[in-house]
Amino acid sequence: MIGEFIKFLKANHSISKVITDPSPDNPRAIRCYEKVGFNRVGEIKTPNGKAILMEYEV
């Protein structure tokens, strides 16, 4: 599903970057994002606790 979303974004030239922030307690989500090309760029604090900041350059 994320792969299809990335394909859609590549077709839409007005979008250059996608950012997500999965919980560090969710390694399955992190691996899923990494498999489609997201990179870890840091850690952030959210209202729900710490999160891994990840980005994908379209």
Short mmCIF file of C-alpha atoms in Angstrom, two decimals:
data_model
loop_
_atom_site.label_atom_id
_atom_site.label_comp_id
_atom_site.label_asym_id
_atom_site.label_seq_id
_atom_site.Cartn_x
_atom_site.Cartn_y
_atom_site.Cartn_z
CA MET A 1 0.00 0.00 0.00
CA ILE A 2 2.80 2.44 0.81
CA GLY A 3 4.49 1.49 -2.46
CA GLU A 4 1.34 2.46 -4.37
CA PHE A 5 1.21 5.75 -2.49
CA ILE A 6 4.83 6.45 -3.52
CA LYS A 7 3.97 5.68 -7.17
CA PHE A 8 1.11 8.18 -6.96
CA LEU A 9 3.41 10.83 -5.49
CA LYS A 10 5.99 10.34 -8.24
CA ALA A 11 3.26 11.03 -10.80
CA ASN A 12 2.36 14.29 -9.02
CA HIS A 13 5.27 16.64 -9.70
CA SER A 14 4.21 19.29 -7.18
CA ILE A 15 5.24 17.05 -4.27
CA SER A 16 8.96 16.81 -3.56
CA LYS A 17 9.17 15.25 -0.10
CA VAL A 18 7.09 13.03 2.19
CA ILE A 19 7.67 13.03 5.94
CA THR A 20 6.43 10.49 8.48
CA ASP A 21 7.08 9.95 12.17
CA PRO A 22 6.51 6.37 13.34
CA SER A 23 6.98 5.43 16.97
CA PRO A 24 10.34 3.84 17.83
CA ASP A 25 8.22 1.11 19.46
CA ASN A 26 6.88 0.14 16.02
CA PRO A 27 9.81 -1.53 14.22
CA ARG A 28 7.50 -3.12 11.62
CA ALA A 29 6.32 0.29 10.43
CA ILE A 30 9.89 1.61 10.36
CA ARG A 31 11.07 -1.36 8.27
CA CYS A 32 8.10 -0.97 5.94
CA TYR A 33 8.95 2.70 5.32
CA GLU A 34 12.63 1.88 4.82
CA LYS A 35 11.78 -0.83 2.26
CA VAL A 36 10.08 1.72 0.00
CA GLY A 37 12.90 4.25 0.33
CA PHE A 38 12.29 6.39 3.42
CA ASN A 39 15.40 7.46 5.34
CA ARG A 40 15.73 8.12 9.05
CA VAL A 41 16.67 11.75 9.59
CA GLY A 42 16.36 12.08 13.35
CA GLU A 43 14.20 11.78 16.44
CA ILE A 44 11.48 14.17 17.47
CA LYS A 45 9.13 14.62 20.44
CA THR A 46 5.43 14.49 19.66
CA PRO A 47 2.36 14.83 21.92
CA ASN A 48 2.35 11.00 21.96
CA GLY A 49 6.04 10.64 22.89
CA LYS A 50 9.23 10.13 20.90
CA ALA A 51 9.07 9.42 17.17
CA ILE A 52 11.51 8.57 14.40
CA LEU A 53 11.50 11.32 11.78
CA MET A 54 11.69 9.77 8.32
CA GLU A 55 11.61 11.35 4.89
CA TYR A 56 11.28 10.28 1.29
CA GLU A 57 12.55 12.48 -1.54
CA VAL A 58 10.14 12.08 -4.46
#
